[in-house]
Short mmCIF file of C-alpha atoms in Angstrom, two decimals:
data_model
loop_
_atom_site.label_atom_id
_atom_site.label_comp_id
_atom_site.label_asym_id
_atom_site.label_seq_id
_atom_site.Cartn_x
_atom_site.Cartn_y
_atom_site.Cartn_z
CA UNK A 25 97.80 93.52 129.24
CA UNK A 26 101.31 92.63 128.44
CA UNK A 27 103.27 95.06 125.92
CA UNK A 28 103.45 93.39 122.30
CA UNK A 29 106.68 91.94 121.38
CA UNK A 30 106.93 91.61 117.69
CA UNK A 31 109.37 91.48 114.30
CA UNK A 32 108.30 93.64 111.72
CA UNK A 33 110.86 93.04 108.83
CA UNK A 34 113.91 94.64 109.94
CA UNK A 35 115.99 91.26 110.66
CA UNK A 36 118.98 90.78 107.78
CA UNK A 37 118.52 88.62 104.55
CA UNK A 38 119.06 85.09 104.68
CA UNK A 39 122.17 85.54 102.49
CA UNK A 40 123.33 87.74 105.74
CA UNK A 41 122.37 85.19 108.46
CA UNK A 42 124.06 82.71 106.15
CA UNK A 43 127.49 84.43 106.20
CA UNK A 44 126.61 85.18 110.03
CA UNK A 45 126.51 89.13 109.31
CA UNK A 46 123.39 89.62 111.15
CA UNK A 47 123.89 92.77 113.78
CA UNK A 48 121.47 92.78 116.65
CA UNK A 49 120.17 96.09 117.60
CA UNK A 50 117.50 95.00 120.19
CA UNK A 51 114.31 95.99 120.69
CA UNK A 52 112.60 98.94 119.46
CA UNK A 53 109.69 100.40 121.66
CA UNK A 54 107.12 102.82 120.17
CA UNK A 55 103.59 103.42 120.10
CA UNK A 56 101.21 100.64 118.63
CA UNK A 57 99.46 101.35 115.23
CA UNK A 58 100.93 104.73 114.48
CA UNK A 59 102.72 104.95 111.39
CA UNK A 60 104.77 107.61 112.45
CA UNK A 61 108.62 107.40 114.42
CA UNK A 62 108.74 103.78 114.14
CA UNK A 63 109.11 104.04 110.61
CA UNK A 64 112.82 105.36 109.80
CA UNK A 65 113.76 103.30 112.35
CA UNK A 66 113.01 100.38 110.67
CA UNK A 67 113.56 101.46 107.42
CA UNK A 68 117.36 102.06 107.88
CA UNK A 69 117.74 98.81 109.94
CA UNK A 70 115.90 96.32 107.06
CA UNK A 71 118.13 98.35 104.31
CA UNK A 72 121.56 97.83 106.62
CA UNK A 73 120.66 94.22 107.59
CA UNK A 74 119.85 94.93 111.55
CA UNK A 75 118.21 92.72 113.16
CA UNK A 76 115.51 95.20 115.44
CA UNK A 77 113.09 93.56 117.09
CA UNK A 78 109.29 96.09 118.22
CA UNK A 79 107.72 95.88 121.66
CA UNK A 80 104.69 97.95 120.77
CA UNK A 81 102.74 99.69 123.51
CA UNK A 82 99.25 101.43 123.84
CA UNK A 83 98.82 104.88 125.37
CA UNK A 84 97.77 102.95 128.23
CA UNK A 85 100.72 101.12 128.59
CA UNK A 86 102.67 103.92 127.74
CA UNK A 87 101.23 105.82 130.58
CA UNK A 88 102.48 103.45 133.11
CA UNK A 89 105.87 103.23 131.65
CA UNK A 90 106.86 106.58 131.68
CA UNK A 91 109.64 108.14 133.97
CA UNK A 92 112.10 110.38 134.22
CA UNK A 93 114.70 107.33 132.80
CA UNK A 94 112.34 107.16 129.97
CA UNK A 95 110.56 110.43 129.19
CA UNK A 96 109.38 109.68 125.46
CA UNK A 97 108.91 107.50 122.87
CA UNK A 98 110.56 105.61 120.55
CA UNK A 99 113.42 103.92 122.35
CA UNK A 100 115.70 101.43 121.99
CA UNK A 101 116.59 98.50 124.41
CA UNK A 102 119.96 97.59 123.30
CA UNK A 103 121.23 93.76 124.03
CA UNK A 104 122.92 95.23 127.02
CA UNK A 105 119.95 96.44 128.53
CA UNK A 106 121.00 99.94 128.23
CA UNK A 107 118.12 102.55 127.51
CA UNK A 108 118.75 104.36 124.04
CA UNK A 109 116.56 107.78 123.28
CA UNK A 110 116.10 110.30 120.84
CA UNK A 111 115.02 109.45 117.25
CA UNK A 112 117.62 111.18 115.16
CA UNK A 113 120.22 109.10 117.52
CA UNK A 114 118.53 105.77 116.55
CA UNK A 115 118.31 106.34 113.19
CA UNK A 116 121.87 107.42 113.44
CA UNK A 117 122.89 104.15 115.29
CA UNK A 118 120.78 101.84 113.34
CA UNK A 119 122.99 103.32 110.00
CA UNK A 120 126.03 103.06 111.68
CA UNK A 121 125.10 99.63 112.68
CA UNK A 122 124.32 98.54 109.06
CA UNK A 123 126.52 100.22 107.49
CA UNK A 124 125.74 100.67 103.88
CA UNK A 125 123.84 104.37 105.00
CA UNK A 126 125.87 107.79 104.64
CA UNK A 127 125.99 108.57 107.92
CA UNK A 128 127.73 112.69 108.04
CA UNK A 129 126.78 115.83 109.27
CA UNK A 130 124.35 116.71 106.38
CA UNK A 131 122.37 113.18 106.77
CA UNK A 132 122.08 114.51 110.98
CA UNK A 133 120.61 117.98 109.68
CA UNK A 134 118.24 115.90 107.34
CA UNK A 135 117.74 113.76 110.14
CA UNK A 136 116.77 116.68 112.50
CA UNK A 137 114.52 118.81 109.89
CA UNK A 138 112.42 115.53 109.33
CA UNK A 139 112.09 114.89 113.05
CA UNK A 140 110.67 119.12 113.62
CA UNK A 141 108.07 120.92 112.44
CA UNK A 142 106.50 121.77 110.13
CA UNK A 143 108.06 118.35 108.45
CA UNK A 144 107.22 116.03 111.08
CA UNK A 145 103.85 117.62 112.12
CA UNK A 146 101.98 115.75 109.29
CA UNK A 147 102.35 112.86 111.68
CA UNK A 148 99.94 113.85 114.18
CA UNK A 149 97.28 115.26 111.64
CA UNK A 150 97.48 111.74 109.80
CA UNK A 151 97.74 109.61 112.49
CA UNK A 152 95.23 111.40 115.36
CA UNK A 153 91.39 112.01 115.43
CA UNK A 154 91.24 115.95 114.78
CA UNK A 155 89.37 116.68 117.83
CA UNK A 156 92.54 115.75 119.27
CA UNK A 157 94.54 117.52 117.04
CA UNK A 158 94.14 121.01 119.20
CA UNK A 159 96.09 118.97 122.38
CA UNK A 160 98.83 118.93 120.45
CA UNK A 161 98.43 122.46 119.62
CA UNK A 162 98.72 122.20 115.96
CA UNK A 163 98.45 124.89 113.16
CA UNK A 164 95.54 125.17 111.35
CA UNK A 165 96.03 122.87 107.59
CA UNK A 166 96.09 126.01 106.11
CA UNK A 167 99.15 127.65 108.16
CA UNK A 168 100.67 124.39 108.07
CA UNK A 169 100.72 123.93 104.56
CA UNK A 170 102.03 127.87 104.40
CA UNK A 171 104.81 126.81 106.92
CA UNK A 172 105.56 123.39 105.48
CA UNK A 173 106.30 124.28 101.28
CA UNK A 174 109.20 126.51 101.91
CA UNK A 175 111.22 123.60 103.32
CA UNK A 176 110.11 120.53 100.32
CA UNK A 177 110.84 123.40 98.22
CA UNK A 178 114.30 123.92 99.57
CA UNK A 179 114.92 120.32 100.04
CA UNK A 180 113.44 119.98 96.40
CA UNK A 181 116.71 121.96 95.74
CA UNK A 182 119.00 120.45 97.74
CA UNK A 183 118.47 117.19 96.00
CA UNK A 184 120.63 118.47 93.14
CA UNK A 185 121.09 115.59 90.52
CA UNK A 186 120.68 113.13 93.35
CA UNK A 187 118.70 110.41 93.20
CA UNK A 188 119.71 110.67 96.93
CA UNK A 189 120.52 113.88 99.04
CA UNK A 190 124.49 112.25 99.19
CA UNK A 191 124.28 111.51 95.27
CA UNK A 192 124.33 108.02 94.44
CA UNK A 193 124.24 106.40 97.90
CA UNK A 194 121.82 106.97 100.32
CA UNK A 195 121.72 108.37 103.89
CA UNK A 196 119.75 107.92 107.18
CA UNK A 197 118.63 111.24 107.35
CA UNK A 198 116.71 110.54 104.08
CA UNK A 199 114.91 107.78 105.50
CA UNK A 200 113.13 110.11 107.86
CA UNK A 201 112.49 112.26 105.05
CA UNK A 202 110.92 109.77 102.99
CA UNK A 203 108.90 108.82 105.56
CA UNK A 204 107.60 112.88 106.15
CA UNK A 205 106.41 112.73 102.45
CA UNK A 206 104.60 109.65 102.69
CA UNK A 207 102.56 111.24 105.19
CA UNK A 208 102.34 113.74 104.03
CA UNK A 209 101.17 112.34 100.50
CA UNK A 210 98.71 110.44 102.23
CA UNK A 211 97.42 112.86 104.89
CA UNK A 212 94.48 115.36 104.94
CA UNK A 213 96.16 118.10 103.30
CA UNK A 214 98.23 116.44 99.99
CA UNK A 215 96.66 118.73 97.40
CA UNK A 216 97.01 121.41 99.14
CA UNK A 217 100.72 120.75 99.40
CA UNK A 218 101.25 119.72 95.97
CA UNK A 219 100.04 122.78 95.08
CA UNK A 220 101.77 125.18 97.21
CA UNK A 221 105.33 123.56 96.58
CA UNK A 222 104.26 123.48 92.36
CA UNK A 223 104.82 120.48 90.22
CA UNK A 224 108.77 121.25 88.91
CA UNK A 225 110.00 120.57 92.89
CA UNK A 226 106.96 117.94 93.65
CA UNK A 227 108.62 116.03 90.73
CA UNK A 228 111.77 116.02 92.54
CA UNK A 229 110.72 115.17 95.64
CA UNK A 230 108.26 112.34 94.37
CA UNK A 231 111.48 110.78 92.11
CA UNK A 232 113.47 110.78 94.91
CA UNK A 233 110.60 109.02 96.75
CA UNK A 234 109.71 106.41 94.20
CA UNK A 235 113.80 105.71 94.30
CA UNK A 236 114.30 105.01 97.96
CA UNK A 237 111.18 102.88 98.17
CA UNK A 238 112.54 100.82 96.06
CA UNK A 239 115.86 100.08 97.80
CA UNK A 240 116.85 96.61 99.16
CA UNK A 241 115.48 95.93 102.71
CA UNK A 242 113.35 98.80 102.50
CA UNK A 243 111.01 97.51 99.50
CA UNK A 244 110.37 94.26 101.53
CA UNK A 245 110.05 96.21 104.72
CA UNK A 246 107.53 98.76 103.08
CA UNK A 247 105.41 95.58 101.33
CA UNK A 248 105.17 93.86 104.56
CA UNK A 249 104.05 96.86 107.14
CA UNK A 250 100.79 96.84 108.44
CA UNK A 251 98.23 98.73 105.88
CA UNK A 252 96.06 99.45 108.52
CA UNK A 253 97.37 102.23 110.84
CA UNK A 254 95.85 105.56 112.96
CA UNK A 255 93.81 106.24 116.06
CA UNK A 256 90.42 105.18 116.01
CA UNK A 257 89.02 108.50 113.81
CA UNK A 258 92.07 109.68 112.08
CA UNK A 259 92.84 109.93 108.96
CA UNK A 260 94.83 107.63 108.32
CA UNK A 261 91.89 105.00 110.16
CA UNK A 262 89.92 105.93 107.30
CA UNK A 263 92.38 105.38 104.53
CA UNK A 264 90.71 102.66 101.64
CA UNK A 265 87.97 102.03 104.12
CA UNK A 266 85.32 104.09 102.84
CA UNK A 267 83.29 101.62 101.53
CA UNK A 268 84.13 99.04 104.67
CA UNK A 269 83.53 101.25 107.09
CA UNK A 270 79.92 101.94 105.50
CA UNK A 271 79.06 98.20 105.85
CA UNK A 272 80.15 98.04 109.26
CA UNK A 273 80.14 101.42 110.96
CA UNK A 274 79.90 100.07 114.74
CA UNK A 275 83.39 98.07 114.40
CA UNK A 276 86.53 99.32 116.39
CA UNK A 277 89.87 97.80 115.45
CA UNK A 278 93.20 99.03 116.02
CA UNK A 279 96.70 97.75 114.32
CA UNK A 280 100.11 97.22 115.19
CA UNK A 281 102.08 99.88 113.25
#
């Protein structure tokens, strides 16, 4: 089976093509149906007006693609063929291709604390079965949740009077970070974390993530993403379904995400 090639909302308005604006970044490859790396990728191209193409692969595929050229995922094919890795250096390139993002040293440290743990961990516990969850040799929810509240609670105060880290405009790195606390608003372990970071520096975070939702690009990016993400068994499979999934148990499917 052939790798999916498909365009997931992060091409530039017509109002862009119109004035022939539109900047081609290529292609972006990453795993299909994970709601997870993808995402700030995407995010910062729809709100800069890139035009980024997905090739979305199974684990399968995946498998067979690997080499030492291309050790991990995502990449991005550029229009020149050239290979380009490392997530905080797409999300970096994608702003700098737009540019409307801050792109500076602070968005690169955002950049990198969203793409570590503990703030990028709540990936895999969202997105994975949790009998896989000890191959990736993650904490227990407990620990994590002990490791992850010290940093929202510090980036709680870093958002000063914000509504963006940068002030009034806003920077790649914040994408990524949006895209942590989505997960982690959604994942196994929310109330937990609401209640370790306490409700004065949730509200901060959560205003600064109803805010960048909201911004051009990324508001029509966000409504038109799949809703249906996650391994077969994870979390995330199980999000809504409750009732669906009790009317037809013996049903597999997996999404593009």
């Amino acid at each position: 089976r052939s790798p999916t090639l498909h365009k997931m909302g992060c091409s530039a308005s017509k109002e862009d093509r119109q004035k022939n604006t539109l900047k081609s970044a290529g292609t972006l490859v990453y795993f299909m149906g994970l709601q997870s790396r993808g995402e700030p990728c995407r995010m910062i191209a729809a709100y800069g007006g890139v035009d980024l193409k997905d090739k979305l692969l199974t684990f399968e595929e995946w498998g067979k693609l690997k080499s030492e050229k291309i050790p991990y995922l995502p990449y991005i094919e550029q229009p020149d063929g050239k290979i380009k890795l490392e997530t905080v250096e797409l999300c970096k390139h994608l702003a700098t291709l737009g540019g409307k993002m801050t792109v500076d040293e602070k968005q690169t440290e955002l950049c990198k604390t969203a793409n570590s743990h503990p703030m990028q961990t709540a990936d895999p516990y969202l997105n994975l079965p949790e009998e896989a969850w000890p191959n990736y040799k993650l904490p227990s929810l407990e620990d994590w949740v002990k490791q992850l509240a010290p940093v929202l609670k510090k980036l709680a105060g870093d958002l000063g009077d914000g509504p963006f880290f940068g002030g009034e405009t806003p920077g790649y790195g914040e994408a990524f970070i949006w895209h942590n606390i989505e997960n982690q608003m959604i994942g196994p372990a929310s109330a937990q974390i609401k209640e370790a970071v306490g409700a004065e520096d949730m509200k901060k975070l959560m205003a600064f993530h109803a805010k960048f939702k909201e911004l051009p690009g990324v508001k029509e990016y966000l409504a038109g993403r799949p809703k249906k993400f996650g391994a077969p068994g994870s979390f995330a499979s199980k999000l809504g379904s409750e009732e669906k999934s009790s009317k037809n148990a013996g049903t597999l499917v997996y999404f593009m995400g």
